[in-house]
Coordinates of C-alpha atoms in Angstrom, one line a residue:
Chain C
M1 CA 39.6 84.3 72.1
P2 CA 38.1 81.3 70.3
L3 CA 40.4 78.4 69.8
E4 CA 41.6 77.7 66.3
L5 CA 39.4 75.0 64.9
V6 CA 41.3 71.9 63.8
D7 CA 39.7 69.4 61.6
Y8 CA 40.6 66.2 63.4
Q9 CA 40.6 62.9 61.8
D10 CA 38.8 60.1 63.6
A11 CA 42.0 58.2 64.4
E12 CA 43.6 61.3 66.0
L13 CA 40.7 61.7 68.4
D14 CA 41.6 58.5 70.1
H15 CA 45.3 59.4 70.5
P16 CA 46.5 59.4 74.1
D17 CA 47.6 63.1 74.0
K18 CA 44.0 64.0 73.0
D19 CA 42.7 62.8 76.4
Y20 CA 41.5 66.3 77.3
L21 CA 38.7 65.8 74.7
W22 CA 35.5 64.6 76.3
T23 CA 32.4 62.9 75.1
L24 CA 28.9 64.0 75.8
N25 CA 25.8 62.0 75.1
F26 CA 23.1 64.4 74.0
G27 CA 19.7 62.7 74.0
P28 CA 17.8 60.5 73.2
Q29 CA 15.7 62.0 76.0
H30 CA 16.7 65.6 76.4
P31 CA 14.1 68.4 76.6
A32 CA 16.0 70.5 74.0
T33 CA 16.0 67.7 71.4
H34 CA 12.2 68.0 71.5
T35 CA 11.9 64.5 70.1
T36 CA 14.0 61.3 70.4
L37 CA 17.2 61.8 68.6
R38 CA 20.7 61.3 69.9
L39 CA 24.0 63.0 69.3
I40 CA 27.4 61.9 70.5
L41 CA 29.4 65.1 70.9
T42 CA 33.2 65.2 71.2
L43 CA 34.1 68.4 73.0
D44 CA 37.3 70.4 73.5
G45 CA 36.3 72.4 76.5
E46 CA 32.9 73.7 75.3
T47 CA 33.7 73.6 71.5
V48 CA 32.2 70.9 69.5
I49 CA 34.9 69.0 67.6
K50 CA 32.7 66.3 66.2
A51 CA 29.1 65.3 66.3
V52 CA 27.8 61.8 65.4
P53 CA 24.0 61.6 65.1
H54 CA 22.3 58.3 65.9
I55 CA 18.7 58.1 64.7
G56 CA 16.1 55.4 64.4
Y57 CA 14.6 55.5 67.8
L58 CA 11.2 56.2 66.3
H59 CA 11.5 54.0 63.3
S60 CA 8.1 52.3 62.8
G61 CA 8.2 51.1 59.3
F62 CA 5.9 53.6 57.7
E63 CA 7.2 52.8 54.2
K64 CA 6.5 49.1 54.7
L65 CA 3.0 49.9 55.8
G66 CA 2.6 52.0 52.7
E67 CA 2.9 48.8 50.7
Y68 CA 0.0 47.1 52.5
L69 CA -2.5 50.0 52.8
D70 CA -4.3 51.4 49.8
Y71 CA -4.0 55.0 48.7
N72 CA -6.8 56.3 51.0
Q73 CA -5.8 54.3 54.0
Y74 CA -2.2 55.3 54.0
V75 CA -3.1 58.9 54.6
T76 CA -3.6 58.0 58.3
I77 CA 0.0 57.0 58.4
V78 CA 1.6 59.9 56.6
D79 CA -0.2 62.1 59.0
R80 CA 2.1 60.9 61.7
M81 CA 5.3 61.8 60.0
N82 CA 5.6 65.5 60.5
Y83 CA 3.2 65.8 63.4
L84 CA 3.6 69.6 63.6
S85 CA 1.8 70.0 60.3
P86 CA -0.1 66.8 59.7
L87 CA -2.2 68.1 56.9
A88 CA 0.8 69.2 54.9
N89 CA 1.8 65.5 54.7
E90 CA -1.6 64.4 53.7
I91 CA -1.8 67.0 50.9
S92 CA 1.6 66.0 49.7
W93 CA 0.8 62.3 49.7
H94 CA -2.5 62.7 47.8
H95 CA -0.8 65.2 45.5
A96 CA 1.5 62.3 44.4
V97 CA -1.3 59.8 44.3
E98 CA -3.5 62.0 42.1
K99 CA -0.6 62.7 39.8
L100 CA -0.1 59.0 39.5
L101 CA -3.7 58.2 38.9
G102 CA -4.2 61.2 36.6
I103 CA -6.9 62.9 38.7
E104 CA -7.4 66.6 38.5
L105 CA -8.9 68.3 41.5
T106 CA -12.0 70.6 41.4
P107 CA -11.2 74.3 41.8
R108 CA -12.8 74.4 45.2
G109 CA -10.8 71.4 46.3
K110 CA -7.6 73.1 45.1
Y111 CA -8.3 76.3 46.9
L112 CA -9.2 74.5 50.2
R113 CA -6.0 72.4 50.0
T114 CA -3.9 75.5 49.3
M115 CA -5.5 77.2 52.3
L116 CA -4.9 74.2 54.6
A117 CA -1.3 73.8 53.4
E118 CA -0.7 77.4 54.3
L119 CA -2.3 77.1 57.7
M120 CA 0.0 74.1 58.2
R121 CA 3.0 76.2 57.2
L122 CA 2.0 78.7 59.8
Q123 CA 1.5 76.0 62.4
D124 CA 4.9 74.6 61.8
H125 CA 6.7 77.9 61.7
L126 CA 4.9 79.1 64.8
L127 CA 6.1 76.1 66.8
N128 CA 9.6 76.2 65.4
V129 CA 10.1 79.9 66.1
G130 CA 8.5 79.5 69.5
T131 CA 10.6 76.6 70.6
C132 CA 13.7 78.2 69.1
A133 CA 13.1 81.2 71.4
L134 CA 12.2 78.9 74.3
D135 CA 15.4 76.9 74.1
L136 CA 17.3 80.2 74.2
G137 CA 15.4 81.3 77.3
G138 CA 12.6 83.4 75.7
F139 CA 9.4 81.9 77.1
T140 CA 7.0 84.6 76.2
A141 CA 7.3 84.3 72.4
F142 CA 6.6 80.6 72.8
L143 CA 3.4 81.2 74.7
Y144 CA 2.2 83.9 72.3
F145 CA 2.8 81.6 69.3
F146 CA 1.4 78.5 70.9
Y147 CA -1.9 80.2 71.5
Q148 CA -2.0 81.0 67.7
R149 CA -1.3 77.3 67.0
E150 CA -4.2 76.5 69.2
R151 CA -6.5 78.7 67.1
I152 CA -5.3 76.9 64.0
Y153 CA -6.1 73.6 65.7
E154 CA -9.6 74.8 66.3
L155 CA -10.0 75.7 62.6
V156 CA -8.7 72.3 61.6
E157 CA -11.0 70.6 64.1
Y158 CA -14.0 72.5 62.7
A159 CA -13.2 71.5 59.2
S160 CA -12.2 67.9 59.7
G161 CA -13.5 66.8 63.1
Q162 CA -10.0 66.1 64.4
R163 CA -7.4 68.4 65.9
F164 CA -4.2 66.6 65.2
H165 CA -4.2 63.6 63.0
T166 CA -6.9 64.6 60.8
S167 CA -6.8 62.2 57.8
Y168 CA -8.9 64.8 56.1
T169 CA -7.9 64.4 52.5
R170 CA -9.0 61.6 50.2
V171 CA -8.0 60.7 46.6
G172 CA -9.7 63.4 44.6
G173 CA -10.8 65.6 47.4
F174 CA -11.8 65.7 51.0
L175 CA -13.8 63.8 53.5
F176 CA -16.2 66.7 54.1
D177 CA -16.7 70.1 52.5
V178 CA -16.3 73.3 54.6
N179 CA -19.1 75.8 55.2
D180 CA -19.2 79.6 55.1
D181 CA -18.9 79.8 58.8
W182 CA -15.6 78.1 58.7
L183 CA -14.4 80.5 56.0
Q184 CA -15.5 83.4 58.2
K185 CA -13.5 82.0 61.1
V186 CA -10.4 81.6 58.9
R187 CA -10.8 85.2 57.8
E188 CA -11.0 86.4 61.4
F189 CA -7.8 84.5 62.2
A190 CA -6.0 85.8 59.1
N191 CA -7.0 89.4 60.1
D192 CA -5.9 89.0 63.7
F193 CA -2.7 87.0 63.2
P194 CA -0.4 89.8 61.9
R195 CA -1.0 91.7 65.2
V196 CA 0.5 88.8 67.2
H197 CA 3.2 88.3 64.6
D198 CA 4.2 91.9 65.0
E199 CA 4.3 91.6 68.8
V200 CA 6.7 88.6 68.6
N201 CA 8.6 90.4 65.9
R202 CA 9.2 93.3 68.2
M203 CA 10.1 91.0 71.0
L204 CA 12.7 88.9 69.2
T205 CA 14.0 90.4 66.0
R206 CA 16.0 93.2 67.5
N207 CA 16.5 91.7 70.9
K208 CA 20.1 91.9 71.8
I209 CA 20.1 88.7 73.8
F210 CA 18.4 86.7 71.1
I211 CA 20.6 88.1 68.4
D212 CA 23.7 87.2 70.3
R213 CA 22.6 83.7 70.6
V214 CA 21.7 83.1 67.0
K215 CA 23.6 85.5 64.7
G216 CA 26.6 83.9 63.0
V217 CA 25.8 80.5 64.6
G218 CA 25.5 77.4 62.6
V219 CA 26.4 78.9 59.2
L220 CA 25.4 76.9 56.2
T221 CA 27.0 78.3 53.0
K222 CA 25.2 78.2 49.7
E223 CA 27.5 75.6 48.2
E224 CA 27.1 73.3 51.2
A225 CA 23.4 73.8 51.1
I226 CA 23.3 72.6 47.5
N227 CA 25.7 69.7 48.0
R228 CA 24.1 68.5 51.2
G229 CA 20.6 68.8 49.9
A230 CA 19.0 71.5 52.0
T231 CA 15.5 72.5 50.9
G232 CA 12.8 74.8 52.2
P233 CA 13.5 77.6 54.7
V234 CA 16.9 76.1 55.6
A235 CA 18.1 76.4 51.9
R236 CA 16.4 79.8 51.4
A237 CA 18.1 81.2 54.4
S238 CA 21.4 80.3 52.7
G239 CA 20.5 82.2 49.6
L240 CA 19.4 79.2 47.6
L241 CA 16.2 80.3 45.8
R242 CA 14.0 77.3 45.4
D243 CA 10.4 77.1 46.2
L244 CA 8.3 74.3 44.6
R245 CA 5.2 76.5 44.9
K246 CA 6.8 78.8 42.3
E247 CA 8.9 76.3 40.4
E248 CA 6.6 73.4 39.8
P249 CA 3.3 75.1 40.7
Y250 CA 0.7 72.8 42.1
L251 CA -2.8 73.3 43.6
A252 CA -3.9 76.9 43.3
Y253 CA -0.5 78.4 43.7
P254 CA -0.1 79.6 40.0
E255 CA -3.2 81.8 40.5
L256 CA -1.9 83.5 43.6
D257 CA 0.4 86.3 44.2
F258 CA 3.1 85.8 46.9
K259 CA 6.8 86.2 47.3
V260 CA 9.5 83.7 48.2
V261 CA 11.3 84.8 51.3
A262 CA 15.1 84.4 51.4
A263 CA 18.2 85.5 53.1
T264 CA 21.9 85.2 52.4
E265 CA 23.7 84.7 55.7
G266 CA 22.7 81.1 56.2
D267 CA 22.9 81.3 60.0
C268 CA 20.3 80.6 62.7
Y269 CA 19.2 84.2 62.6
A270 CA 18.6 84.1 58.8
R271 CA 16.6 80.9 59.2
Y272 CA 14.5 82.7 61.9
L273 CA 13.9 85.7 59.7
V274 CA 12.9 83.5 56.7
R275 CA 10.4 81.7 58.8
M276 CA 9.0 84.9 60.2
G277 CA 8.7 86.3 56.7
E278 CA 7.1 83.2 55.3
M279 CA 4.3 83.5 57.9
L280 CA 3.2 86.8 56.6
E281 CA 3.3 85.5 53.0
S282 CA 1.1 82.6 54.2
I283 CA -1.4 85.0 55.6
K284 CA -1.4 86.8 52.3
I285 CA -2.0 83.5 50.4
I286 CA -4.8 82.6 52.8
K287 CA -6.5 85.9 52.3
Q288 CA -6.3 85.6 48.5
C289 CA -7.8 82.1 48.7
L290 CA -10.7 83.4 50.8
D291 CA -11.4 86.1 48.3
K292 CA -11.3 83.8 45.4
F293 CA -12.8 80.8 47.0
P294 CA -14.9 79.1 44.3
G295 CA -18.2 77.3 44.7
G296 CA -19.1 74.0 43.2
P297 CA -18.2 70.5 44.3
I298 CA -15.3 69.8 46.6
N299 CA -14.6 66.3 45.3
V300 CA -14.0 65.1 41.8
N301 CA -16.8 63.2 40.2
S302 CA -17.2 59.9 42.0
T303 CA -17.8 57.9 38.8
E304 CA -14.0 58.2 38.5
K305 CA -12.6 55.0 39.8
A306 CA -10.5 55.2 43.0
V307 CA -12.6 58.1 44.2
L308 CA -14.9 57.4 47.2
P309 CA -18.4 58.7 46.8
A310 CA -19.8 61.3 49.3
K311 CA -21.1 59.9 52.6
P312 CA -24.7 60.9 52.1
A313 CA -24.7 59.1 48.7
V314 CA -23.4 56.0 50.4
Y315 CA -26.1 56.0 53.1
R316 CA -29.0 57.1 51.0
S317 CA -28.6 55.6 47.5
I318 CA -27.8 52.2 46.2
E319 CA -25.5 53.6 43.5
G320 CA -23.4 55.3 46.1
L321 CA -23.2 52.2 48.2
I322 CA -22.1 50.1 45.3
Q323 CA -19.5 52.6 44.3
H324 CA -18.2 52.7 47.9
F325 CA -18.1 48.9 48.0
E326 CA -16.2 48.7 44.7
V327 CA -13.6 51.1 45.9
I328 CA -13.2 49.6 49.4
M329 CA -13.4 45.9 49.1
P330 CA -10.0 44.3 48.4
N331 CA -11.4 41.7 46.0
R332 CA -13.1 44.3 43.8
Q333 CA -11.1 47.4 43.5
F334 CA -9.7 49.1 40.5
D335 CA -6.6 48.5 38.4
G336 CA -4.1 51.2 38.9
P337 CA -1.5 52.3 36.3
K338 CA 1.8 50.5 35.9
E339 CA 3.8 53.6 36.5
E340 CA 6.3 55.1 38.9
L341 CA 6.5 58.7 39.8
Y342 CA 8.2 61.2 42.0
A343 CA 6.1 64.1 43.1
A344 CA 7.1 66.7 45.7
T345 CA 5.4 69.6 47.4
E346 CA 6.8 72.5 49.4
S347 CA 6.1 71.4 52.9
P348 CA 6.8 73.8 55.8
N349 CA 10.1 72.0 56.4
G350 CA 11.3 71.7 52.8
E351 CA 10.8 69.5 49.9
L352 CA 8.5 66.6 50.9
G353 CA 8.5 64.1 48.1
Y354 CA 6.8 60.8 47.5
Y355 CA 8.1 58.3 45.1
I356 CA 5.3 55.9 44.3
V357 CA 5.8 52.7 42.4
S358 CA 2.6 51.2 41.2
D359 CA 2.5 47.7 39.7
G360 CA -1.0 48.0 38.5
G361 CA -2.8 47.4 41.8
F362 CA -4.8 49.7 44.1
K363 CA -1.9 49.9 46.6
A364 CA 1.6 51.3 46.1
Y365 CA 4.2 48.7 45.4
R366 CA 6.7 51.0 47.0
A367 CA 5.8 54.2 48.8
R368 CA 9.1 56.0 49.4
T369 CA 9.1 59.2 51.3
R370 CA 11.7 61.9 50.9
P371 CA 11.6 63.5 54.3
P372 CA 13.2 66.9 54.6
S373 CA 14.1 66.4 58.3
F374 CA 16.2 63.3 57.4
L375 CA 18.4 65.3 55.0
H376 CA 18.6 68.4 57.2
F377 CA 19.7 66.2 60.1
S378 CA 22.4 64.7 57.9
L379 CA 23.9 68.1 57.4
F380 CA 23.7 69.0 61.0
P381 CA 27.1 67.5 62.1
H382 CA 28.8 69.7 59.5
I383 CA 27.2 73.0 60.6
V384 CA 27.6 72.2 64.3
K385 CA 31.4 71.7 64.0
G386 CA 33.2 74.5 65.9
A387 CA 30.1 75.7 67.7
Q388 CA 29.8 76.0 71.4
L389 CA 27.9 73.4 73.4
S390 CA 25.1 75.9 74.1
D391 CA 24.8 76.7 70.4
V392 CA 24.0 73.0 69.6
V393 CA 20.5 73.7 70.9
A394 CA 20.1 76.8 68.9
I395 CA 21.2 75.1 65.7
L396 CA 19.1 72.0 66.3
G397 CA 16.0 74.3 66.9
S398 CA 16.7 76.3 63.7
I399 CA 16.7 73.4 61.3
N400 CA 13.5 71.9 62.8
I401 CA 14.1 68.2 63.2
I402 CA 11.0 66.1 63.6
A403 CA 12.0 62.7 64.7
A404 CA 8.8 60.9 63.5
E405 CA 9.6 62.2 60.0
L406 CA 13.3 61.6 60.4
D407 CA 12.8 57.9 61.3
R408 CA 9.5 57.0 59.7
Chain L
M1 CA 17.1 70.0 28.6
T2 CA 14.5 67.4 28.2
V3 CA 15.1 63.8 29.3
E4 CA 15.6 62.8 25.6
E5 CA 18.2 65.5 25.1
V6 CA 20.0 64.5 28.2
Y7 CA 20.0 60.9 27.1
Q8 CA 21.4 61.7 23.7
Y9 CA 24.1 63.9 25.2
L10 CA 25.1 61.3 27.7
C11 CA 25.3 58.6 25.0
E12 CA 27.6 60.8 23.0
L13 CA 29.8 61.5 26.1
L14 CA 29.9 58.1 27.7
G15 CA 28.8 55.5 25.1
E16 CA 26.1 52.9 24.9
D17 CA 27.8 50.4 27.2
R18 CA 27.4 52.8 30.2
I19 CA 24.1 54.4 29.3
L20 CA 21.8 51.4 28.7
G21 CA 18.6 53.0 27.6
L22 CA 15.8 55.5 27.9
E23 CA 12.3 54.7 29.0
A24 CA 10.5 57.5 27.1
G25 CA 7.0 56.0 27.4
A26 CA 6.8 56.2 31.2
R27 CA 4.9 59.0 33.0
D28 CA 8.3 60.1 34.4
P29 CA 10.8 59.2 31.7
F30 CA 14.0 57.8 33.1
V31 CA 17.5 56.9 31.9
I32 CA 18.9 53.5 32.7
V33 CA 22.6 53.3 33.6
A34 CA 24.9 50.3 33.9
P35 CA 25.3 49.8 37.7
E36 CA 29.1 49.4 37.6
S37 CA 29.6 52.8 36.0
I38 CA 27.1 54.8 38.0
A39 CA 29.9 56.8 39.8
V40 CA 31.4 57.9 36.5
V41 CA 28.0 58.8 35.1
A42 CA 27.1 60.7 38.3
D43 CA 30.4 62.6 38.1
V44 CA 29.5 63.7 34.5
L45 CA 26.0 64.5 35.4
K46 CA 27.1 66.8 38.2
N47 CA 30.2 68.5 36.6
D48 CA 29.3 68.8 33.0
S49 CA 28.4 72.4 32.4
R50 CA 25.4 71.6 30.1
L51 CA 23.9 69.1 32.6
S52 CA 25.1 70.3 36.1
F53 CA 22.7 68.3 38.1
D54 CA 24.0 69.6 41.4
H55 CA 21.1 68.5 43.6
L56 CA 20.3 64.9 44.4
C57 CA 16.6 65.1 45.5
D58 CA 16.2 61.5 46.4
L59 CA 17.9 58.2 46.2
C60 CA 16.0 55.0 47.0
G61 CA 16.0 51.3 46.4
V62 CA 13.1 49.3 45.1
D63 CA 12.9 45.5 45.3
W64 CA 11.1 43.9 42.4
R65 CA 9.9 40.3 43.0
A66 CA 6.9 38.3 42.2
V67 CA 4.5 38.7 45.2
P68 CA 1.7 36.2 45.5
E69 CA -1.0 38.5 46.7
R70 CA -0.4 41.0 43.9
K71 CA -2.6 40.9 40.8
V72 CA 0.2 41.6 38.5
A73 CA 3.2 39.3 38.5
C74 CA 6.6 40.9 38.3
Q75 CA 8.5 39.6 35.2
E76 CA 12.1 40.1 36.1
P77 CA 13.3 39.9 39.7
R78 CA 15.7 42.7 40.4
V79 CA 16.6 45.6 42.7
E80 CA 16.6 49.1 41.4
V81 CA 18.4 52.1 42.7
V82 CA 16.5 55.3 41.7
Y83 CA 18.2 58.7 41.6
Q84 CA 16.1 61.8 41.3
L85 CA 18.2 64.7 40.2
Y86 CA 17.7 68.4 39.9
S87 CA 19.8 71.2 38.5
F88 CA 19.8 74.6 40.2
T89 CA 21.7 76.1 37.3
H90 CA 19.5 75.0 34.5
R91 CA 16.3 74.2 36.5
H92 CA 15.7 70.8 35.0
R93 CA 15.1 67.4 36.4
L94 CA 16.2 63.8 35.6
T95 CA 15.4 60.4 36.9
V96 CA 18.3 57.8 36.7
K97 CA 18.0 54.1 37.4
A98 CA 20.4 51.3 37.9
K99 CA 19.2 47.7 37.8
L100 CA 20.9 45.1 40.0
P101 CA 20.3 41.4 40.6
R102 CA 18.5 40.7 43.9
W103 CA 21.4 38.7 45.2
R104 CA 25.0 38.3 43.9
D105 CA 24.9 34.5 43.9
E106 CA 22.4 31.6 43.9
T107 CA 22.5 31.1 47.7
E108 CA 20.8 34.5 48.3
K109 CA 23.4 35.4 51.0
T110 CA 25.5 38.2 49.5
L111 CA 23.9 41.6 48.8
P112 CA 24.1 43.2 45.4
E113 CA 26.7 45.9 45.0
I114 CA 26.9 49.3 43.3
P115 CA 29.5 52.0 43.6
T116 CA 28.7 54.9 45.9
V117 CA 27.8 58.4 44.7
S118 CA 28.4 60.0 48.0
G119 CA 31.7 61.4 46.7
V120 CA 29.7 63.3 44.1
W121 CA 26.8 64.4 46.1
A122 CA 27.4 64.6 49.9
I123 CA 23.7 64.2 50.5
A124 CA 23.9 60.6 49.2
D125 CA 25.7 59.6 52.4
W126 CA 22.5 59.0 54.5
H127 CA 20.4 58.0 51.6
E128 CA 22.7 55.2 50.8
R129 CA 22.9 54.1 54.4
E130 CA 19.1 54.0 54.4
A131 CA 19.0 52.0 51.1
Y132 CA 21.5 49.6 52.6
D133 CA 19.6 49.2 55.8
L134 CA 16.1 48.8 54.4
V135 CA 16.5 47.4 50.9
G136 CA 19.8 45.6 51.2
I137 CA 22.1 47.2 48.6
R138 CA 25.8 47.4 49.4
F139 CA 27.4 50.7 48.2
I140 CA 31.1 50.1 47.4
G141 CA 33.3 52.9 48.6
H142 CA 30.8 54.4 51.0
P143 CA 32.7 56.1 53.9
D144 CA 30.5 54.7 56.7
L145 CA 28.0 52.1 55.6
R146 CA 26.2 51.2 58.8
R147 CA 22.5 50.6 59.4
I148 CA 20.7 53.9 60.1
L149 CA 17.1 53.3 61.0
C150 CA 17.1 49.7 62.3
A151 CA 19.3 48.5 65.2
E152 CA 22.8 47.6 64.4
D153 CA 22.3 43.9 65.1
W154 CA 19.0 43.7 63.1
V155 CA 18.7 40.7 60.8
G156 CA 17.4 41.2 57.2
H157 CA 16.4 44.2 55.2
P158 CA 12.7 45.1 55.9
L159 CA 11.8 46.6 52.5
R160 CA 12.7 43.4 50.7
K161 CA 9.5 41.8 49.5
D162 CA 10.5 38.4 51.0
Y163 CA 11.4 39.9 54.3
E164 CA 10.0 38.0 57.3
F165 CA 9.4 39.9 60.5
P166 CA 11.5 38.3 63.3
L167 CA 9.6 36.3 65.9
E168 CA 11.7 37.7 68.7
Y169 CA 14.3 40.4 69.2
H170 CA 16.3 40.5 72.5
G171 CA 13.5 38.9 74.4
I172 CA 10.8 41.3 72.9
R173 CA 8.0 39.4 71.1
G174 CA 7.4 40.3 67.5
R175 CA 4.4 39.5 65.5

């Protein structure tokens, strides 16, 4: 029989007759936290009475750096926020910058960004579902999915020259274009992936051991989800229908046909199901992008200020070199708008927003990030209350906390 | 509702001394609110059935100060608190701003103060802790206003424009 859960006040916890409560330090270096975060758990037997998160172990002042680096340079930093899906951060950052500077991407650029954003969504969900199963003792699903991640890494490496921190996007486009061979490889991946997805689906979705560990655990109600600012898969698993791809369509999303996956239970199992469902939708989007992939230039016209010219033009023509010089040199550079703007995209983890304040220079005056992990971790102490100690890991895994994004 | 309509409606409800103005010409139009009445305004924004901004997307502080290396000089030194709101019921957005002095007195020792909105939107709890930690804004009535990203004994607020990185922290060399 589970004990009746009492909502203790802080002062009561210190009372002498509560000395059977014990304190457990979870993290900052614990394999199940995946990254460096720390929880101080107050336990009654194995039931969590209270959890106090301590964060900041990876704080490296990204937002301060954003005030010193220009719009193209800062992309190397936003990369390192959610390192499970680096390109999603880059796309989100440049989405905000382009909105600020009033630059409209070319159709090819839009489709490529959409496709990469969806590959990143796959990559993030693959690791999240994999490690969620791993933490609960299912090693096979993790290995199956990690191999698929590896294949996405290869695609990303082929396109950008880097596996991990790609820094691939630029204001108004990309560093390089992709070729037909790359598109062919993406198509092969998209055709093959549902097979692996199905294997893991059969392995986990109706697995009694897995369901016992995740069903009814860490329930987040719809009201709490709104009030505590949940977004992305976490919110959609609680029945909160919001997807920025549908609501404030950006890139090529308005031209594509896809569904928003949601559930109503709000527990770890619902979050798992939503992520599994979203993976198939991502594959659907990627296939549509491949079918519709337009030709033409990948970058916007480089006579636009703030846009870097293509590398061959820089090396082989004086005009290109001058343009490059004008954009890069700190004493030349363009005058930006005197505006401030909040723009968000649907990153794999939730709403990833950037609030850029520009004072008329070529750098942001303030580059604020709205990281989904930060807000999901702030609701964690509330959904973990009353759970068992072993459920802490399951809940932590299901809300996908990335410490680099959490602490910035 | 558009931002203009929200502004008109708020003015009718709360009066001109609480709602200070509307910046309609900006790319993202925003409403300026008197800092001391932000909690009252927030309560109306969330609970009024025509507005029902039930989701606080983002809350952040911005420090405005003349910075020598910048091309454009800042006219009016101030600290701004920016609230990005969204309504799940009506699917509309709003940006609200409150302007505070950079310091409460001449000696530049006491932080500016603004009432907390964490009682209205629970999500504001950590956002306000972060704004306190990095920008140096004291939120009155916040249940647990501690530093969140920096260490508890850290000196200064890093996102202030006149912040100087410490030379040394517990024997670790900085700079």
